[in-house]
Coordinates of C-alpha atoms in Angstrom, one line a residue:
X1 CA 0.0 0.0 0.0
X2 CA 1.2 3.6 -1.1
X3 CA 1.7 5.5 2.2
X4 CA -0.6 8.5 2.6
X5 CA 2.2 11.4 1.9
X6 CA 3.6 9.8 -1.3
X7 CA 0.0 9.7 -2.5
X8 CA -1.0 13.1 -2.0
X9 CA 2.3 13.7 -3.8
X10 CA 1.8 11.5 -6.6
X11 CA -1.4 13.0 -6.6
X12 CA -0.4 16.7 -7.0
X13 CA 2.5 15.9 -9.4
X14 CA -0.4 13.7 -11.3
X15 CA -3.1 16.9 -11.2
X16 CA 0.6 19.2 -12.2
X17 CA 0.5 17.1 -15.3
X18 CA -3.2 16.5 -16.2
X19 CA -3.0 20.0 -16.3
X20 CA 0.0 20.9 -18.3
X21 CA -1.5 18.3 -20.9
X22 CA -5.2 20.1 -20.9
X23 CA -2.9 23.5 -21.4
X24 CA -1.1 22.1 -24.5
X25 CA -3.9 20.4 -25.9
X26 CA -5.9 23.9 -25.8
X27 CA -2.6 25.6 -27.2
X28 CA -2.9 23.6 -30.0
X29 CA -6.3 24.3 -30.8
X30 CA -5.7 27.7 -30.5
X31 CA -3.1 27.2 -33.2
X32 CA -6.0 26.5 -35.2
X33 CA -8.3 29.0 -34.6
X34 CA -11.4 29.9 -36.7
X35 CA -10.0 32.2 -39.1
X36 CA -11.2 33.0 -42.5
X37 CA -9.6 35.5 -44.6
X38 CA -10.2 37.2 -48.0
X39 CA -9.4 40.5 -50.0
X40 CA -12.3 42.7 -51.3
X41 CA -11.7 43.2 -55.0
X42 CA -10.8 47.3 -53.4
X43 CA -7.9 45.7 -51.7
X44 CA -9.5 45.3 -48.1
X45 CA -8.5 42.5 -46.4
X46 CA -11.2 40.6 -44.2
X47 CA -10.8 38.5 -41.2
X48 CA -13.3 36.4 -39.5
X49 CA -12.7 34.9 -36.7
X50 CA -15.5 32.3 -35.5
X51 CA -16.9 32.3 -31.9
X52 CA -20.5 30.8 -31.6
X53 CA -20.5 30.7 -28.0
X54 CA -22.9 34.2 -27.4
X55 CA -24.6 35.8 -30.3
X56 CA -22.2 38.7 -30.0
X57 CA -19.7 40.0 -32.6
X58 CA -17.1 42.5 -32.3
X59 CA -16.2 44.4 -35.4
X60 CA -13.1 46.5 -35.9
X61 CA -11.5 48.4 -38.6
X62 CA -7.8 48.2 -38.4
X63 CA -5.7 51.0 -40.7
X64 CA -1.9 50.7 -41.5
X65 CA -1.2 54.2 -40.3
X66 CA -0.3 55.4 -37.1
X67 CA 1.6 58.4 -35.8
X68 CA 5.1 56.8 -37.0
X69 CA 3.4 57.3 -40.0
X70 CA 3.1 61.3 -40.2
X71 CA 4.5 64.0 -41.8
X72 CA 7.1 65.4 -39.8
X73 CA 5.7 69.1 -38.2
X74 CA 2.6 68.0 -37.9
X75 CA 2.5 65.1 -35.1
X76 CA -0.5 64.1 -33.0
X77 CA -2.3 64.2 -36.2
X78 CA -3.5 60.7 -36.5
X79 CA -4.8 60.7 -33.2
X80 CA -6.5 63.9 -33.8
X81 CA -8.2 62.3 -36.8
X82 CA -9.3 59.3 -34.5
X83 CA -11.4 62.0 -32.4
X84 CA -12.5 64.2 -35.3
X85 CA -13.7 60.3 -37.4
X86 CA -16.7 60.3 -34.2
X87 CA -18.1 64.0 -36.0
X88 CA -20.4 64.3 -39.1
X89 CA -20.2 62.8 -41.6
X90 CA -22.3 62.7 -45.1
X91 CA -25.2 60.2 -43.9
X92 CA -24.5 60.9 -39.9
X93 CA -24.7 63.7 -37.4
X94 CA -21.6 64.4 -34.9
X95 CA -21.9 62.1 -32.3
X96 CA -24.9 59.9 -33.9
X97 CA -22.9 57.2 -34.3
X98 CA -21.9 56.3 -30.7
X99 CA -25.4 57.3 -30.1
X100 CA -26.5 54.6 -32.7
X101 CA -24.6 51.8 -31.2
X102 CA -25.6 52.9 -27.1
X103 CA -29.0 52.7 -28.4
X104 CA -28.9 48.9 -29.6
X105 CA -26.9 47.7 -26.5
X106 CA -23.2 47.9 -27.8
X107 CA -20.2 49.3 -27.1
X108 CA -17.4 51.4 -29.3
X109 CA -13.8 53.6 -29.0
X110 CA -11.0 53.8 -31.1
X111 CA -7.4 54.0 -30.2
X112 CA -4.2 55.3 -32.4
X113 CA -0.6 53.4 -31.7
X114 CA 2.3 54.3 -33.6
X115 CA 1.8 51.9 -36.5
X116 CA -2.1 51.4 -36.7
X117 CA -5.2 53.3 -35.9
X118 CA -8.5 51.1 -35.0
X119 CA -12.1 51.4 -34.8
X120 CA -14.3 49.2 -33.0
X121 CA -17.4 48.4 -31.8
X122 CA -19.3 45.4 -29.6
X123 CA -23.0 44.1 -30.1
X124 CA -25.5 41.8 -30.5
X125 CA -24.7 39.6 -33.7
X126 CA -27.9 40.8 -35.3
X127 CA -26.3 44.5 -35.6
X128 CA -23.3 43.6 -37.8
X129 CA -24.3 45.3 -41.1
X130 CA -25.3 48.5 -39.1
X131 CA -22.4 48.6 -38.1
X132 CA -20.8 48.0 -41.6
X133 CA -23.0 50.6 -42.9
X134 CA -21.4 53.5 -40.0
X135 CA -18.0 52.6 -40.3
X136 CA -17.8 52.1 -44.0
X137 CA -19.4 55.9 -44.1
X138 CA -17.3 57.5 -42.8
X139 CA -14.0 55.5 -44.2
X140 CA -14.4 57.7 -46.7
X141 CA -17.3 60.5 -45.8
X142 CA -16.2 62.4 -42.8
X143 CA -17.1 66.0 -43.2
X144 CA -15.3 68.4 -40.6
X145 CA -15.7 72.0 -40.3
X146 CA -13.4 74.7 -38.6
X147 CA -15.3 74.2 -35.5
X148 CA -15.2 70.9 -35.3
X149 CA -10.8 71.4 -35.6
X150 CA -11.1 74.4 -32.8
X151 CA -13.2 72.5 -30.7
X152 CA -11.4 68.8 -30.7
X153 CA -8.1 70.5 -31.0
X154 CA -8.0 71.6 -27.0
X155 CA -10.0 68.4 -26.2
X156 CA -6.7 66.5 -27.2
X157 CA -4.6 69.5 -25.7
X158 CA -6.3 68.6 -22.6
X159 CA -5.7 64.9 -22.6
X160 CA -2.0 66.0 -23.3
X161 CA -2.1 67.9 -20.2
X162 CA -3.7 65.0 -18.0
X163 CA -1.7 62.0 -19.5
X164 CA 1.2 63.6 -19.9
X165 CA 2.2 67.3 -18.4
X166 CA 0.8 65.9 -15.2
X167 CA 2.8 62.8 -14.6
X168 CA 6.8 63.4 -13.8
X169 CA 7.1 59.4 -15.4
X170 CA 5.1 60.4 -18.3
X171 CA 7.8 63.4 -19.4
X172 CA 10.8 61.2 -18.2
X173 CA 9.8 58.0 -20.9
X174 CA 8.8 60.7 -23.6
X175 CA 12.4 62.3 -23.3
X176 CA 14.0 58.8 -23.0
X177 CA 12.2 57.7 -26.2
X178 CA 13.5 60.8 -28.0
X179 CA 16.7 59.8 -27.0
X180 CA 16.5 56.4 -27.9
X181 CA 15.2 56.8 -31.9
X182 CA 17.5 60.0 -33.3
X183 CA 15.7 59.3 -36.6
X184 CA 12.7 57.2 -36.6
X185 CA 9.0 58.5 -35.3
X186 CA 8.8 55.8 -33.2
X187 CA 10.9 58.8 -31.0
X188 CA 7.7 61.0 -31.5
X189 CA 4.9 60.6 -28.8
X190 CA 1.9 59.3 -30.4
X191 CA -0.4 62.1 -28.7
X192 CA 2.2 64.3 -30.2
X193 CA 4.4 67.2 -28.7
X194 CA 2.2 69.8 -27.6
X195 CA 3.6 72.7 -29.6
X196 CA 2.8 71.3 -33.3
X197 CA -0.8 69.9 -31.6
X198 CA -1.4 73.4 -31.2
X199 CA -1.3 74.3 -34.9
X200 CA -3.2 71.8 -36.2
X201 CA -5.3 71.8 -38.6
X202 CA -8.3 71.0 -41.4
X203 CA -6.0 70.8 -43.9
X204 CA -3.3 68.4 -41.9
X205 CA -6.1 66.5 -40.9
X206 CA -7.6 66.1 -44.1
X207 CA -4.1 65.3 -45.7
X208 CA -3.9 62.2 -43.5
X209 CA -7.4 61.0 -44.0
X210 CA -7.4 61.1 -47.6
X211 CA -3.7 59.8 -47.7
X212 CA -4.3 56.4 -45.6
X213 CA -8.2 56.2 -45.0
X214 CA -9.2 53.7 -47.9
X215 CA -10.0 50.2 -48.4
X216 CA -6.8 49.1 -49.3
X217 CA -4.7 50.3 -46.3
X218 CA -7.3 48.9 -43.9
X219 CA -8.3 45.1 -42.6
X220 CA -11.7 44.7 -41.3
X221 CA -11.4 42.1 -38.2
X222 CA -14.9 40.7 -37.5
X223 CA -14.9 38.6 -34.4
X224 CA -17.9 36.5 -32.4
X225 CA -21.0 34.8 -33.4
X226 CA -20.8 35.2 -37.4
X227 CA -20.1 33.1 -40.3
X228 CA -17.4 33.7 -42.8
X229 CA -20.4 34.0 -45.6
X230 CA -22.3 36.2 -43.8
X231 CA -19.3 38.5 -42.9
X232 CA -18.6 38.6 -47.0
X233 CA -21.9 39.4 -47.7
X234 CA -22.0 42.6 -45.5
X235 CA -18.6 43.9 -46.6
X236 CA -19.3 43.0 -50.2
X237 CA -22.5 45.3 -49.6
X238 CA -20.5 48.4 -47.4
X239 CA -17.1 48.2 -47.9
X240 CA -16.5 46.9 -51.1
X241 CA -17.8 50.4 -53.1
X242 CA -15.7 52.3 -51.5
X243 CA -12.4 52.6 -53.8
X244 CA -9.0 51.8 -53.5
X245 CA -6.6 54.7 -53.4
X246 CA -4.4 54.0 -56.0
X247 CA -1.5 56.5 -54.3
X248 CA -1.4 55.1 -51.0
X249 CA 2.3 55.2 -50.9
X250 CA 4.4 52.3 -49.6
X251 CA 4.6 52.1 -46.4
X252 CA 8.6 53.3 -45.2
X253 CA 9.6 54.8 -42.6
X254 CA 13.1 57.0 -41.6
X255 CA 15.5 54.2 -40.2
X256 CA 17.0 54.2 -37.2
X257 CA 20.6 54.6 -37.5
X258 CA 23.2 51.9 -35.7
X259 CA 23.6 53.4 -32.2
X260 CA 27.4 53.4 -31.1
X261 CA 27.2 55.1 -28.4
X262 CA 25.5 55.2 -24.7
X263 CA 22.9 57.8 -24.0
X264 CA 22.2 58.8 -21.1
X265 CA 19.2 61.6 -19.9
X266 CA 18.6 62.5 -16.0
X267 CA 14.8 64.4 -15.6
X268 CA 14.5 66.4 -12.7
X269 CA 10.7 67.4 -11.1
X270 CA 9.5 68.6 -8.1
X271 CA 6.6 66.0 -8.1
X272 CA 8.8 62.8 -8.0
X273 CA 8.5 61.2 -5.1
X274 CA 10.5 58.1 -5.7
X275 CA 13.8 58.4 -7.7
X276 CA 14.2 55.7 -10.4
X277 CA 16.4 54.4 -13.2
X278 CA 15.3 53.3 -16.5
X279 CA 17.4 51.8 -19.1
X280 CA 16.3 50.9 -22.4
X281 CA 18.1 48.9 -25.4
X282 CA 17.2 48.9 -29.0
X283 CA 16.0 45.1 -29.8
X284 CA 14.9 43.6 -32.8
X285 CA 10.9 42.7 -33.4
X286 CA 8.2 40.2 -34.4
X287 CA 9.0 39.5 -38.3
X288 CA 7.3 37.4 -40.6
X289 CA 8.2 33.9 -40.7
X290 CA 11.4 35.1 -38.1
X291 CA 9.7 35.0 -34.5
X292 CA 12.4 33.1 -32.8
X293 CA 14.5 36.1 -31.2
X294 CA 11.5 37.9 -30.3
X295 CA 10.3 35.1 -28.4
X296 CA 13.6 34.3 -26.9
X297 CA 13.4 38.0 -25.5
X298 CA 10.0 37.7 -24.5
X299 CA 11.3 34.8 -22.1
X300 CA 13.7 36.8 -20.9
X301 CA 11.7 39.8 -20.0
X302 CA 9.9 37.4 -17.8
X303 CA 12.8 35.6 -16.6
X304 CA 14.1 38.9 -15.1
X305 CA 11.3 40.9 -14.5
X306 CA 8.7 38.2 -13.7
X307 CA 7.4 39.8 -10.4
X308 CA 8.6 38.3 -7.0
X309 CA 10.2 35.3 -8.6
X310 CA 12.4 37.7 -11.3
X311 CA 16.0 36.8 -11.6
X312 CA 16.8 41.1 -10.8
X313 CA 13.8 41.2 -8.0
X314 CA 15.9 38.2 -6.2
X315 CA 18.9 39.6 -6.4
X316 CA 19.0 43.1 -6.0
X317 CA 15.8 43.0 -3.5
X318 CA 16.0 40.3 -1.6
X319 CA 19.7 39.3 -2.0
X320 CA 21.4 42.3 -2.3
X321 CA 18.6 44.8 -0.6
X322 CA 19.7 47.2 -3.4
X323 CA 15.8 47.9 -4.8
X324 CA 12.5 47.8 -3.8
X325 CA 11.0 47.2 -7.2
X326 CA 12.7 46.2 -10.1
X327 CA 11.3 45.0 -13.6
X328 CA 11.7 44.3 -17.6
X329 CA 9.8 44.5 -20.7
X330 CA 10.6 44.1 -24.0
X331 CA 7.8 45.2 -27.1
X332 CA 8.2 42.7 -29.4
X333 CA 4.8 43.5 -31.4
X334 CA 5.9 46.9 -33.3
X335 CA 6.6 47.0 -37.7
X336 CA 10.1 48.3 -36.6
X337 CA 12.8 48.1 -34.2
X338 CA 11.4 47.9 -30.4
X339 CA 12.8 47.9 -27.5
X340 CA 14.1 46.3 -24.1
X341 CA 14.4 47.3 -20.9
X342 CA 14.5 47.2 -17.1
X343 CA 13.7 49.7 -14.1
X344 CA 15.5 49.8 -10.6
X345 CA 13.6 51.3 -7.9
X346 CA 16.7 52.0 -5.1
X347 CA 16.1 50.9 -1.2
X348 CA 16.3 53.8 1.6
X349 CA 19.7 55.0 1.4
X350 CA 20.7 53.2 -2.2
X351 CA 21.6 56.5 -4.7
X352 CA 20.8 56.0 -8.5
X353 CA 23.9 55.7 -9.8
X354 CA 24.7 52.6 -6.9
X355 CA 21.4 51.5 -8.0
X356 CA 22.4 51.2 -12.0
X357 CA 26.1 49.9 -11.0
X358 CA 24.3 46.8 -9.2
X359 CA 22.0 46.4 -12.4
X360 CA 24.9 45.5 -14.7
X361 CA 26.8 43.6 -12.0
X362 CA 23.2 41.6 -11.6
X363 CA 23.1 41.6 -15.4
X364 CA 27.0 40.4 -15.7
X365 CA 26.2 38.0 -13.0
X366 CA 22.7 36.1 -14.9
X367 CA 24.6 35.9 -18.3
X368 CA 27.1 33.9 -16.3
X369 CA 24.7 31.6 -14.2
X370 CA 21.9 31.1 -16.8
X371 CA 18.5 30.7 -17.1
X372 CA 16.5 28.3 -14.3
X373 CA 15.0 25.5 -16.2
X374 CA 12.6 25.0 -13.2
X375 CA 11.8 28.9 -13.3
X376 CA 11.6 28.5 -17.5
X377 CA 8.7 26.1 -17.3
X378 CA 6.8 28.0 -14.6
X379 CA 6.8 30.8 -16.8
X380 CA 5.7 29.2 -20.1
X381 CA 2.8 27.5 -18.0
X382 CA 2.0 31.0 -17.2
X383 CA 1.9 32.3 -20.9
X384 CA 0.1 28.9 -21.8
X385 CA -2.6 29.6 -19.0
X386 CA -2.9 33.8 -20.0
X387 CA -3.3 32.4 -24.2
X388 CA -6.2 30.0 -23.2
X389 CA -7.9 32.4 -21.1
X390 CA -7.3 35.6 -24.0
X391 CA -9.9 32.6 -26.3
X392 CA -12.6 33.9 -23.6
X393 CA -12.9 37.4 -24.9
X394 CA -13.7 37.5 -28.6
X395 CA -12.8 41.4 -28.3
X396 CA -9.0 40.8 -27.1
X397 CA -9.2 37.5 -30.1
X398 CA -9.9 40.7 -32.4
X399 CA -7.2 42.7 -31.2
X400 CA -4.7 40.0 -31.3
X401 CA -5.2 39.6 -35.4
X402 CA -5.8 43.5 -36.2
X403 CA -2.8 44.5 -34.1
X404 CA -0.1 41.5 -35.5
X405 CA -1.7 42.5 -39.2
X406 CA -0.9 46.1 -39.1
X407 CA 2.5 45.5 -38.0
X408 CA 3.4 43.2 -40.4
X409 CA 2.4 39.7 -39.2
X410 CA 1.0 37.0 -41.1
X411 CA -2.2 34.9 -39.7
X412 CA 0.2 32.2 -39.5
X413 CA 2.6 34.0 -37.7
X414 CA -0.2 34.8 -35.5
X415 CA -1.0 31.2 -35.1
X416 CA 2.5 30.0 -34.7
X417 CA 2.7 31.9 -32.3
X418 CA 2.3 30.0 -29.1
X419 CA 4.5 27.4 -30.5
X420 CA 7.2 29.7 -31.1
X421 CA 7.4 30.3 -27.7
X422 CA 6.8 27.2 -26.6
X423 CA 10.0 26.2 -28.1
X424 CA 12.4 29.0 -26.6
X425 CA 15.2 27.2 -24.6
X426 CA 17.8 28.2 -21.9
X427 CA 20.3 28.6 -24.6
X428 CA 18.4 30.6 -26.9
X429 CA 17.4 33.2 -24.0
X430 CA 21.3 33.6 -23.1
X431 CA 22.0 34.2 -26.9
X432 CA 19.7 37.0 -27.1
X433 CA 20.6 38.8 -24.3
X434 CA 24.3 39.0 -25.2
X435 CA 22.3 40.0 -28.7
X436 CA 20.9 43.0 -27.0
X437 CA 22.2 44.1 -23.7
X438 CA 24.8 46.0 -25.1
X439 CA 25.5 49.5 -23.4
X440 CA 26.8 51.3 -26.7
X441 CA 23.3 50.4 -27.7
X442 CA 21.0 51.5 -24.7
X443 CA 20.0 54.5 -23.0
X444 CA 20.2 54.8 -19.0
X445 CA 17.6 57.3 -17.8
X446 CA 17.5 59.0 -13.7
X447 CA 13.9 60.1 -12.9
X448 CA 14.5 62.1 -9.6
X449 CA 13.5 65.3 -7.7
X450 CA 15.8 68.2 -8.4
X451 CA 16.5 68.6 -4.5
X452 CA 17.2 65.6 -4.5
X453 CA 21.1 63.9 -3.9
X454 CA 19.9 61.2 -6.0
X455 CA 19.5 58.7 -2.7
X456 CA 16.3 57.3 -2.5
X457 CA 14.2 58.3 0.4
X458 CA 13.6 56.9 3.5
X459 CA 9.5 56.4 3.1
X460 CA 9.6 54.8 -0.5
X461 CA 6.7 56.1 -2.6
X462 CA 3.9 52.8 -3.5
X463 CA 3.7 54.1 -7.5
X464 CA 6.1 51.7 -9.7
X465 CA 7.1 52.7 -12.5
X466 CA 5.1 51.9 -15.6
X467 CA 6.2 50.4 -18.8
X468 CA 6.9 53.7 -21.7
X469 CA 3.6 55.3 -22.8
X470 CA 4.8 54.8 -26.6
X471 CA 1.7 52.0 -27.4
X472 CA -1.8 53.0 -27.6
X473 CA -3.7 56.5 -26.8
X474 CA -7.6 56.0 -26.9
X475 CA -10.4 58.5 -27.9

């Protein structure tokens, strides 16, 4: 007879694996999701992804333009557009058609990122084609006036001012950003700098509507309780009259030049409360049919910035009592070249620049001991678990294939996915680190008070530092 302690841990190990298996065999079904995909004869690309579970569909329009996208001088413009697209247009009144959508039980927003700008909204399946029939309106048929620019102009001024003029952190990652692309607009905030949002006008705004608003720079992403033949139906009947623009131009952006050099920033405000530093490398992305790297970094964003069990929380926290919070991130998703980095919160007494000498010792120190293979699996078992629940919520199922589509991905990349990192070992985690943590390629940021002696103070503030605002601003 089994004695009563090695059953109960035969038992967990058993319910360890039943559930790993039930994990992978999910994963692999979300490998194959239910995705259909065409092209409109205008060049719009459709993408339905199947969900029969509630009769509810979300439908989003995805462009391949963002603010990396602009016209130098005139930046904050394509989020500016995304406000002014919810005015009149030839068929609708300003406002009608959030109006529209409250009134039959849905949801919408839009939001503007550096490479795409989207439009969505979330209702009962039986509301698809009037939906179809607002957004395909005003694709094309928006119809601003000099009010309308006056008006939304110092309703984006004002979101400036709260997002960003009011937070210390806000200012500090917009400055490290500009410091970290000399060249490319991904070193441009997407709500723009507030002196060229100021000048704004119709004519910039309707320079970037008519340049990238049209069938052919856009994917419509219909998600939930629809079939693909009823999804082609509707968009053959709203979207596909609308023409292509036959001078959309391709879509290139200023590179980045090779970085040689350190750069380093130190942003002084009266508000900080807690001293931090941030440093930030240039990485490589997501490309098509080349994921492996980006996963590999992926991993080891989570390998050292994975919360209590992080490689740098251990050791400069609980080891070395260097930091109260540390963390790392890496934005793999972007068309161009992204970033990686980590933040240092010093401990009572710890100055900044002690604080950033015992990051690169830590950092010296993991390249020589490895990765935990123990730790490894915990955290794919995480990213397995987070996957199977994201198959819950059609609307985040939508996002996932409008977002990887804009910036470049192909459904199957999308679908590989999970596999890809699935696959990442020890070895290729160590490889891409020595790939990208390369000072002569990064640039080390202080966020402190300006009476400050750079020590950190004795009552630690409870605000972390949040990951760079450079992703999405909403309407």
């Amino acid at each position: 007879m089994i004695p009563a302690p090695l059953r109960l841990r035969l038992g967990a190990r058993l319910g360890l694996w039943a559930t790993a298996l039930s994990l992978l065999t999910t994963v692999a079904q979300a490998a194959n999701d239910m995705v259909t995909d065409f092209t409109l004869d205008n060049g719009m690309q459709v993408v339905v992804i199947e969900d029969h579970r509630a009769p509810v569909v979300v439908h989003m329009v995805w462009y391949r333009a963002g603010a990396a996208d602009e016209t130098p001088g005139v930046s904050g413009v394509a989020h500016f557009l995304e406000h002014l697209l919810f005015k009149a247009t030839d068929t609708l009144e300003s406002g009608e058609l959030s109006k529209v959508v409250a009134e039959n039980g849905g949801t919408d927003n839009a939001f503007t990122s550096h490479d795409y700008t989207a439009y969505f909204q979330r209702v009962a399946a039986d509301r698809l084609g009037l939906m179809m029939s607002m957004e395909s309106d005003r694709m094309r048929n928006i119809r601003l006036t000099e009010a309308d620019i006056l008006t939304e102009r110092e309703v984006i001024i004002e979101e400036r001012n709260q997002r960003t003029e009011n937070s210390p952190q806000a200012l500090f990652q917009e400055q490290a950003a500009a410091a970290q692309y000399l060249n490319h607009r991904y070193g441009v905030p997407v709500i723009g700098w507030r002196h060229e949002m100021e000048t704004l006008d119709l004519d910039d705004t309707m320079a970037y509507y008519t340049r990238f608003y049209a069938p052919n720079n856009a994917i419509l992403v219909v998600a939930g309780d629809v079939t693909p033949d009823e999804v082609k139906a509707l968009a053959e009947q709203y979207y596909a009259p609308i023409p292509a623009n036959p001078d959309l131009p391709p879509r290139v952006r200023p590179e980045e030049p090779p970085q040689t050099a350190e750069r380093r920033l130190i942003f002084k405000d009266p508000r900080v409360a807690q001293p931090y530093v941030n440093r930030s490398y240039l990485a490589p992305e997501r490309n098509p049919g080349d994921q492996e790297t980006a996963a590999a970094l992926v991993m080891l964003a989570e390998v050292l910035g994975g919360g209590q069990t992080g490689y740098l929380t251990e050791k400069l926290a609980f080891e070395q009592k260097k930091a109260v919070y540390t963390s790392a991130y890496y934005r793999g998703q972007s068309l161009d070249k992204s970033t990686f980095g980590m933040y240092i919160m010093p401990a009572e007494g710890v100055s900044l620049e002690e604080a950033e000498q015992a990051l690169d010792d830590t950092l010296a120190q993991f390249l020589k001991d490895g990765v935990d293979a123990a730790q490894l699996d915990r955290i794919k078992m995480q990213l397995r678990a987070s996957q199977i629940y994201e198959r819950d919520d059609v609307q985040r199922l939508a996002r996932r294939y409008g977002s990887g589509l804009t910036q470049g991905l192909g459904i199957e990349d999308i679908q590989a996915w999970p596999d890809i990192l699935e696959a990442v070992s020890e070895a290729d985690i160590l490889v891409a680190a020595r790939q990208v943590l390369d000072r002569d390629r990064a640039v080390t940021g202080y966020l402190m008070a300006p009476e400050a002696d750079a020590v950190a103070p004795a009552a630690p503030a409870t605000d972390v530092p949040a990951q760079p605002a450079t992703e999405e601003v909403s309407q």
